[in-house]
Short mmCIF file of C-alpha atoms and ligand atoms in Angstrom, two decimals:
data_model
loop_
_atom_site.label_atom_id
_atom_site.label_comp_id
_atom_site.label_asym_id
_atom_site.label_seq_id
_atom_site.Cartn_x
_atom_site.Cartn_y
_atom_site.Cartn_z
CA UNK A 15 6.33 -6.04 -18.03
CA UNK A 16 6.47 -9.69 -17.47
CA UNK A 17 4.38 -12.07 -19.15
CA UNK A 18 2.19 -12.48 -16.03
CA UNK A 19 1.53 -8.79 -16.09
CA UNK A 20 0.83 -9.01 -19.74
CA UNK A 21 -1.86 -11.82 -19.40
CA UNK A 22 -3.35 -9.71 -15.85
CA UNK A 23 -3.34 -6.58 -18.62
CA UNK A 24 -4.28 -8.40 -21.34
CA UNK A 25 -7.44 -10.05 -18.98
CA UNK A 26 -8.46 -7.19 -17.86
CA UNK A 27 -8.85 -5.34 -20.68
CA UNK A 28 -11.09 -8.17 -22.41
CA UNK A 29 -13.24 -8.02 -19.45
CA UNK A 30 -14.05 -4.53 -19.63
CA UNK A 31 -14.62 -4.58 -23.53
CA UNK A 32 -17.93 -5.66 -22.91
CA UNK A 33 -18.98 -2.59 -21.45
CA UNK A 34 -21.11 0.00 -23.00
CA UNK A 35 -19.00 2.71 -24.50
CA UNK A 36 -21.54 5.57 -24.25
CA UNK A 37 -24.28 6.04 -21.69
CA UNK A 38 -25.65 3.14 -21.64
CA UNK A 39 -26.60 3.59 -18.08
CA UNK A 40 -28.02 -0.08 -17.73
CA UNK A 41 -25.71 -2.17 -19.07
CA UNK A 42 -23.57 -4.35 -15.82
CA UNK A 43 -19.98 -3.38 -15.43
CA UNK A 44 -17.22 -4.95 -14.02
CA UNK A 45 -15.29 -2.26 -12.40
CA UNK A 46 -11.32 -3.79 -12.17
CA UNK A 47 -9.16 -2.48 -9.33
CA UNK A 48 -5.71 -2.98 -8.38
CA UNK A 49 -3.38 -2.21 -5.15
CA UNK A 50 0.19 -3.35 -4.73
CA UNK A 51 -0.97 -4.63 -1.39
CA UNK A 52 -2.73 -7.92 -0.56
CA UNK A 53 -6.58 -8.62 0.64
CA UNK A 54 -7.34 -6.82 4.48
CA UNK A 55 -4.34 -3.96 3.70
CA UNK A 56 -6.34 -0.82 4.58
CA UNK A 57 -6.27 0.96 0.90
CA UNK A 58 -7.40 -2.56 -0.55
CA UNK A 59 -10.31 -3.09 1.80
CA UNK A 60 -11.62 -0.03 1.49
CA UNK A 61 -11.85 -0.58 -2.35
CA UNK A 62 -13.23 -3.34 -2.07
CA UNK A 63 -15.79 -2.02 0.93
CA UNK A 64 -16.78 0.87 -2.02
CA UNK A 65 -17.19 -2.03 -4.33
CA UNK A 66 -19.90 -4.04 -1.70
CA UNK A 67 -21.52 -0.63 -2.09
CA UNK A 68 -21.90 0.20 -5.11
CA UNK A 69 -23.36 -3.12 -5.56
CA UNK A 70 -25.61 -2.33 -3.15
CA UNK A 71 -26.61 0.58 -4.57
CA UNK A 72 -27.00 -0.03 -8.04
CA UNK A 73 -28.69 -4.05 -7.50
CA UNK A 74 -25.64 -5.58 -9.00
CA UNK A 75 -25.38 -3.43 -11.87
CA UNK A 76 -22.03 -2.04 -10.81
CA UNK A 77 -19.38 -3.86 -9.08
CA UNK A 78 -15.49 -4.13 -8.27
CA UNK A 79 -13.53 -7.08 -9.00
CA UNK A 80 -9.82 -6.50 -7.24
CA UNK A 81 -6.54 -7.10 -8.13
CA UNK A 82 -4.61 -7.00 -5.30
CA UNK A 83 -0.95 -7.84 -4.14
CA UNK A 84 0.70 -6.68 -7.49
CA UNK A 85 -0.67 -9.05 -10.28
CA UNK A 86 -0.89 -6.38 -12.62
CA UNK A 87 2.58 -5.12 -11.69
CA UNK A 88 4.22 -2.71 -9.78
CA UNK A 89 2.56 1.37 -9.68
CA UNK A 90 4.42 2.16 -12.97
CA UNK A 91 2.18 -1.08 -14.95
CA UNK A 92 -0.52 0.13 -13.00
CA UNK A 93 -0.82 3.73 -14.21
CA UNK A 94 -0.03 2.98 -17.55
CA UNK A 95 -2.59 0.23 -17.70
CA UNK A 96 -5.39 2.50 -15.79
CA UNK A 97 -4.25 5.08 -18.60
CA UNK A 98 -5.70 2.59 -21.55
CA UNK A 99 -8.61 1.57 -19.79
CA UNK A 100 -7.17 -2.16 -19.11
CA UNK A 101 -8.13 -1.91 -15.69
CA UNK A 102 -10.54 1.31 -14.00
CA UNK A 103 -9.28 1.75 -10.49
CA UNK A 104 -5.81 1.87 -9.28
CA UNK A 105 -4.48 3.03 -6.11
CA UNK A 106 -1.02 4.25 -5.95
CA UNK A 107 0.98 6.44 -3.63
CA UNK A 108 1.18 9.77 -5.00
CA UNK A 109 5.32 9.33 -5.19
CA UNK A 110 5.18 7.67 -9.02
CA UNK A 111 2.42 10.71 -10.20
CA UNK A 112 4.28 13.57 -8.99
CA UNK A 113 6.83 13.04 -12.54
CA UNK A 114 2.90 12.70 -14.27
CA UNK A 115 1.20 16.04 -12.53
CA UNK A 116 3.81 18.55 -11.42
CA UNK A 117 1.47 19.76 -8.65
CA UNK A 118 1.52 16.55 -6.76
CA UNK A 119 4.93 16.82 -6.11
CA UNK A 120 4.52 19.54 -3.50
CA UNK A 121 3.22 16.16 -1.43
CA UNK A 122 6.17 14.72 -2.22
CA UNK A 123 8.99 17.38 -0.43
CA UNK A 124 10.76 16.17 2.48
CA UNK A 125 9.11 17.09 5.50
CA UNK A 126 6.29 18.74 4.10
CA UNK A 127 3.78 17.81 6.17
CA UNK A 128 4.45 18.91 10.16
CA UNK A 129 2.21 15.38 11.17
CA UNK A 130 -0.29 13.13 9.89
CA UNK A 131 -2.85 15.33 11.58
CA UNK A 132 -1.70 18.30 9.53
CA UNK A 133 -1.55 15.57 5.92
CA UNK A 134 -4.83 14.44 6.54
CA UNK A 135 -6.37 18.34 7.37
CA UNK A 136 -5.05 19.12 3.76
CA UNK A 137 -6.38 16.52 1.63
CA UNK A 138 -9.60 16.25 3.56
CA UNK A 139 -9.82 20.32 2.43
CA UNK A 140 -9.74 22.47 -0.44
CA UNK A 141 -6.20 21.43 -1.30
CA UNK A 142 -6.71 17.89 -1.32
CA UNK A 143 -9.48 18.96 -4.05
CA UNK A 144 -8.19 21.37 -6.16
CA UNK A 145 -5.05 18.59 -6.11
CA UNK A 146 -7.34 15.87 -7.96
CA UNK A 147 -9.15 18.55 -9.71
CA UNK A 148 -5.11 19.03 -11.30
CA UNK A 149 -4.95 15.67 -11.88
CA UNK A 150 -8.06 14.87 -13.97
CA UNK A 151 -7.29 18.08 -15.85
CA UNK A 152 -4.00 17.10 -16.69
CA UNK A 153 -3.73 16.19 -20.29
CA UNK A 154 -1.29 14.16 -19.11
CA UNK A 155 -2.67 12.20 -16.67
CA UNK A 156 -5.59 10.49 -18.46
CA UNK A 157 -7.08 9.63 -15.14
CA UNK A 158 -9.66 10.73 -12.92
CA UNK A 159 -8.32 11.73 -9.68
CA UNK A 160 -10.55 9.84 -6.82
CA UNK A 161 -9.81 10.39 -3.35
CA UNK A 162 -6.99 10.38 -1.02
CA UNK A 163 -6.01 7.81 1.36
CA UNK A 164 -3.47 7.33 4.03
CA UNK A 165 -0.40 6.41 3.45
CA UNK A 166 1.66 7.55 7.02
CA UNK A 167 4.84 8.18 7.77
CA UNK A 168 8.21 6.60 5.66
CA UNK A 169 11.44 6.12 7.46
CA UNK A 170 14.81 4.37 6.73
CA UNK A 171 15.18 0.87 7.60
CA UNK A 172 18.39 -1.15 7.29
CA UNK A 173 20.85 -3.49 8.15
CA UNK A 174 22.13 -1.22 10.82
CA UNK A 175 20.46 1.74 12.48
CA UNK A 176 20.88 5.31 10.67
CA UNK A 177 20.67 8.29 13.23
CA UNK A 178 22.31 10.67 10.84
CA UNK A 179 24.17 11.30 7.83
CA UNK A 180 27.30 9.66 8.36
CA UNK A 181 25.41 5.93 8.51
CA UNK A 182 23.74 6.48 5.19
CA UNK A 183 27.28 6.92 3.99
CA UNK A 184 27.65 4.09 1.15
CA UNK A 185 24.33 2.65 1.83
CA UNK A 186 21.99 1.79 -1.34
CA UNK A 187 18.78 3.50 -0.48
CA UNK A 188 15.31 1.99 -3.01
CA UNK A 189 12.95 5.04 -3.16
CA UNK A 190 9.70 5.09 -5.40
CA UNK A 191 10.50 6.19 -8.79
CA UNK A 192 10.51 9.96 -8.86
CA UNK A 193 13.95 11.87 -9.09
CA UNK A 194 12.68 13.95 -5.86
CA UNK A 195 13.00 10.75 -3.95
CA UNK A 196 16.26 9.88 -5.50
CA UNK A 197 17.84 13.59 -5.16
CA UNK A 198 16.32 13.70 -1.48
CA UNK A 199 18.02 10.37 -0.25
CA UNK A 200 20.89 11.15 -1.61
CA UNK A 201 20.90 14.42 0.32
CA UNK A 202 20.20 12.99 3.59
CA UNK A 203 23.94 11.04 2.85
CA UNK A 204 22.88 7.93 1.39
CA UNK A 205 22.46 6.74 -2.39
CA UNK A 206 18.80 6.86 -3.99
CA UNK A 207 17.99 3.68 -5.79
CA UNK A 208 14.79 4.09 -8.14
CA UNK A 209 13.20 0.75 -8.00
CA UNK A 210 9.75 -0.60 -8.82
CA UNK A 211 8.14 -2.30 -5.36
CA UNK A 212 7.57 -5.21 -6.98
CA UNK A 213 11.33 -5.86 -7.38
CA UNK A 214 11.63 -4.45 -3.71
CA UNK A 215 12.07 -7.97 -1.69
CA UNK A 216 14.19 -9.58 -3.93
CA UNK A 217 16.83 -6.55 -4.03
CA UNK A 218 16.93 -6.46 -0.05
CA UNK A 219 17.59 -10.66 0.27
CA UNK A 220 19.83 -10.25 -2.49
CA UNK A 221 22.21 -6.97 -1.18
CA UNK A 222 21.28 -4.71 -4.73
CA UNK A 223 19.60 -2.17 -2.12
CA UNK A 224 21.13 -1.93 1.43
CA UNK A 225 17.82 -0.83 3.15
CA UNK A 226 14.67 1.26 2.01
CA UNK A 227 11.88 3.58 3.34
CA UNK A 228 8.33 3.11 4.30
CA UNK A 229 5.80 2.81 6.57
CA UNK A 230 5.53 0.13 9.33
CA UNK A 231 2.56 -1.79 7.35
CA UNK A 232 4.69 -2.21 4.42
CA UNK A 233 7.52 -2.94 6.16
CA UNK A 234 6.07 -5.84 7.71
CA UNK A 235 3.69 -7.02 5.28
CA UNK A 236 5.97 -7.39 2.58
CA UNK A 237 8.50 -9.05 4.50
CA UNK A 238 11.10 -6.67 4.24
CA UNK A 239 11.91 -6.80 8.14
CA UNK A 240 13.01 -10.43 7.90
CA UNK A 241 16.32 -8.63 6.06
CA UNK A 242 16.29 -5.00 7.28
CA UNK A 243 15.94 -5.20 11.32
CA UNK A 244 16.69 -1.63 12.00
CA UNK A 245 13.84 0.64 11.56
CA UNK A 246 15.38 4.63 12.12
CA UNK A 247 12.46 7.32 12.53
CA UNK A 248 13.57 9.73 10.23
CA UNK A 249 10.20 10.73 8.78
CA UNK A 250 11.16 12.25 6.09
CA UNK A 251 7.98 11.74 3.79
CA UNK A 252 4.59 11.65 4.72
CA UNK A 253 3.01 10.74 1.73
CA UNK A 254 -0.72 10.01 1.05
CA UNK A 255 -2.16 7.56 -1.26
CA UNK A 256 -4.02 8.05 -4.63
CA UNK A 257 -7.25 6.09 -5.85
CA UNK A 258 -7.86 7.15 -9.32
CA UNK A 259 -9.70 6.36 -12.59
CA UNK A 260 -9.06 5.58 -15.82
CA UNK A 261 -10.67 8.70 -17.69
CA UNK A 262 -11.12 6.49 -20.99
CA UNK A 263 -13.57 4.28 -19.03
CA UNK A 264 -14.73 6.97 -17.25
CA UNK A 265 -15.82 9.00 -20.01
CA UNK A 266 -17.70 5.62 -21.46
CA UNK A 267 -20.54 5.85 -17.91
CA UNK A 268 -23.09 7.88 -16.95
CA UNK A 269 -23.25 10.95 -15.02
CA UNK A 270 -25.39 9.33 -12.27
CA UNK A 271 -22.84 6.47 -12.28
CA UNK A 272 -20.07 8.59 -11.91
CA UNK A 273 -21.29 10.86 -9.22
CA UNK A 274 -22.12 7.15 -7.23
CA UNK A 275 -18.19 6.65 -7.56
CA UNK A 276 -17.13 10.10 -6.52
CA UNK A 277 -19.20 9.82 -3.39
CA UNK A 278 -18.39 6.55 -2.20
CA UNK A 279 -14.48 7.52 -2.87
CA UNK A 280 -14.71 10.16 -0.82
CA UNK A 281 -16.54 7.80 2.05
CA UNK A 282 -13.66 5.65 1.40
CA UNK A 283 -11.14 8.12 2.19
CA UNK A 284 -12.66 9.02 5.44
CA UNK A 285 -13.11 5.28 6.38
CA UNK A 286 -9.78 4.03 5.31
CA UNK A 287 -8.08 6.09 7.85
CA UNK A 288 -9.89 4.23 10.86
CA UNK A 289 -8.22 0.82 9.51
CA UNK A 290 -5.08 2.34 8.55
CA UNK A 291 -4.53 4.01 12.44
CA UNK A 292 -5.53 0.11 13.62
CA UNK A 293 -3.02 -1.48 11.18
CA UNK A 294 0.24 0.71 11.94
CA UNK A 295 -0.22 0.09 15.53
CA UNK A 296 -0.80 -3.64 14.67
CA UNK A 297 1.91 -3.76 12.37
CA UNK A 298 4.24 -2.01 15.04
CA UNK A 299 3.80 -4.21 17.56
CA UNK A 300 4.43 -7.26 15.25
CA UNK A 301 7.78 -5.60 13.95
CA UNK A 302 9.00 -5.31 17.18
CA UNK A 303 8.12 -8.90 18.35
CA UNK A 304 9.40 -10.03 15.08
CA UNK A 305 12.97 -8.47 16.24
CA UNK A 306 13.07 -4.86 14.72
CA UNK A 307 14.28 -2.26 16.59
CA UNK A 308 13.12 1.08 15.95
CA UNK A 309 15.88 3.76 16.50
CA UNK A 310 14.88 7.33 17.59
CA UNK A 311 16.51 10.11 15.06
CA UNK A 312 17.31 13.53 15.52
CA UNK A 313 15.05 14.24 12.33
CA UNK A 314 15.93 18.02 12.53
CA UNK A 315 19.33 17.29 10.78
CA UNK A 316 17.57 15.60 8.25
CA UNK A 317 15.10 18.50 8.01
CA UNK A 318 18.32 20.85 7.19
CA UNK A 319 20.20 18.18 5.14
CA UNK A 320 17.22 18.01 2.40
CA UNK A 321 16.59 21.94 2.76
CA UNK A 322 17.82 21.89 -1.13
CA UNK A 323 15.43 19.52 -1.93
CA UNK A 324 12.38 21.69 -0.92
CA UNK A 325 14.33 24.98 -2.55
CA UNK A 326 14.60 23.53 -5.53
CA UNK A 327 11.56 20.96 -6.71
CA UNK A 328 9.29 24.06 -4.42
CA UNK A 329 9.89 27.25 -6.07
CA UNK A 330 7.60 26.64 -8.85
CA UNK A 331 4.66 25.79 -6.48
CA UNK A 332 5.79 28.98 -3.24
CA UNK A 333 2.23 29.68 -2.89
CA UNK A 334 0.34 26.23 -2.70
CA UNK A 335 3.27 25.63 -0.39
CA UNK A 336 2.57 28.40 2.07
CA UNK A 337 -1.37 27.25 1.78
CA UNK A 338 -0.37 23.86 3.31
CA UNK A 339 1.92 25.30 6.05
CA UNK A 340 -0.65 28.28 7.10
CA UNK A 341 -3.29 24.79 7.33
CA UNK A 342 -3.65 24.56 11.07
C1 LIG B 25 3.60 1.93 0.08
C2 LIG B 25 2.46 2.48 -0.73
C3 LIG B 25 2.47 1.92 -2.13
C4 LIG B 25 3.83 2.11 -2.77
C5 LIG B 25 4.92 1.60 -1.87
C6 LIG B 25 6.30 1.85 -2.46
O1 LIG B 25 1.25 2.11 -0.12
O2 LIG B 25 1.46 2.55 -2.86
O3 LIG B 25 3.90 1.38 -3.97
O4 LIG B 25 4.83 2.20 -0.59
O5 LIG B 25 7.22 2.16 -1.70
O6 LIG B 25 3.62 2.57 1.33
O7 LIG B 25 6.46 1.70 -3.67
#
């Protein structure tokens, strides 16, 4: 962690040892939350939207303060900081807590999801529950699992385009830190780089990573198309984004305060989607003005290339599996 991430860590947790540590329902708390993206991205807004309401709702008793646009570090910092109670909300993609909650990684498969309409049908149903249920169970997790959000599609982009294979040949590939991501790059013919995305932009303008994977907003807000001006539709994750708690703080509030969260998080994750659908068109339209060129891929050969992927990180979880595909 570097020393800025220490002093964000170090900040927030000072600011939340003021706060009652059992049921004191009263007492005002300063909620801290933190997104790797900046102000007006669609997963920060609508945490900070959920914080305008809970202010609302509880006369200023309650409120969020964010941190957006990585001050306290990259998803990794942010988990492990969430876990201690430095900070209370952090929204991550579920990539980095599939190695926390084994569950989560059925998300996480190549090709998983058929579309974003089938992605959002399963976290907006029993799945999605059960899913954070897992997660705030988890001895392992020590967070409270929040609501989903939208995260789209992730393709390849590069420095040329990739249609199959053969052009990921050689090319070094960053993917979120989870060995699924690694192993399933690495099967679609290119080399799986596990970096944090805070060390993202530097590694492209540098040459450490040839190219990476996202979606179009994070493509262009974090610059990485002013390096990488091929953007290849292989769609091979559709991954959807995490808010969650930290369960230390969590367990230090009130029932009634708690239930206020849980109900405005799952508000949140209904209303985020209507920004996010505005800010990938947005954010495609930008990319290709800004010069990137968005290749069509034959994504069925990428489909069959990660086929060990899915046999091998799935069998454990065969029947939640079949749940998603028989959601229609
Ligand atoms: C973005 C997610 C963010 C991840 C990032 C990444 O919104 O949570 O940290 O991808 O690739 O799409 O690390």
């Amino acid at each position: 962690m570097s020393s800025r991430h220490m002093f964000g860590a170090a900040l927030a947790a000072a600011c939340f040892a003021v706060l009652p540590v059992t049921g004191v329902a009263q007492q005002k708390m300063v909620l801290k939350a933190t997104d790797v993206h900046a102000l007006g991205y669609p997963t920060v807004e609508a945490v900070v939207r959920m914080g305008a309401k809970l202010e609302k709702a509880t006369s200023g008793r309650l409120s969020i303060q964010m941190f957006p646009a990585m001050q306290l570090g990259g998803e990794k910092e942010m988990i492990e900081q969430a876990q201690v109670g430095a900070l209370q909300f952090a929204r991550i993609s579920v990539g980095p807590m599939g190695p926390v909650v084994d569950e989560l990684n059925v998300f996480n498969l190549p090709f998983m999801f058929r579309d974003e309409a089938h992605m959002r049908k399963v976290i907006d149903g029993p799945i999605g529950d059960e899913l954070l249920n897992k997660l705030t169970a988890a001895p392992t997790s020590r967070l409270v699992g929040l609501c989903w959000m939208d995260g789209g599609t992730r393709s390849v982009y590069a420095k040329k385009p990739i249609k199959g294979p053969a052009d990921l040949k050689g090319q070094k590939i960053r993917m979120m830190g989870n060995p699924i991501f690694v192993e399933t790059m690495n099967a679609m013919g290119g080399n799986g780089i596990s970096m944090g995305f805070n060390e993202l932009y530097q590694a492209l303008q540098t040459g450490v990573v040839d190219g990476a994977e996202n979606n179009p907003p994070s493509l262009l807000t974090q610059n990485h198309y002013q390096v990488t001006k091929f953007y290849s539709l292989t769609g091979h994750l559709i991954l959807p984004e995490l808010l969650v708690f930290s369960r230390k703080s969590w367990d230090g509030m009130s029932k009634a305060d708690q239930n206020l969260i849980k109900k405005f998080s799952r508000e949140a994750q209904l209303e985020q989607r209507g920004l996010w659908n505005k800010m990938v068109a947005d954010s495609e339209a930008k990319l290709k003005a800004g010069g990137v060129q968005f290749v069509t891929v034959d994504k069925k050969v990428f489909y069959d290339a990660t086929k060990p992927i899915r046999a091998k990180y799935g069998a454990k979880h065969v029947a939640l599996i079949k749940r998603i595909e028989d959601t229609k």
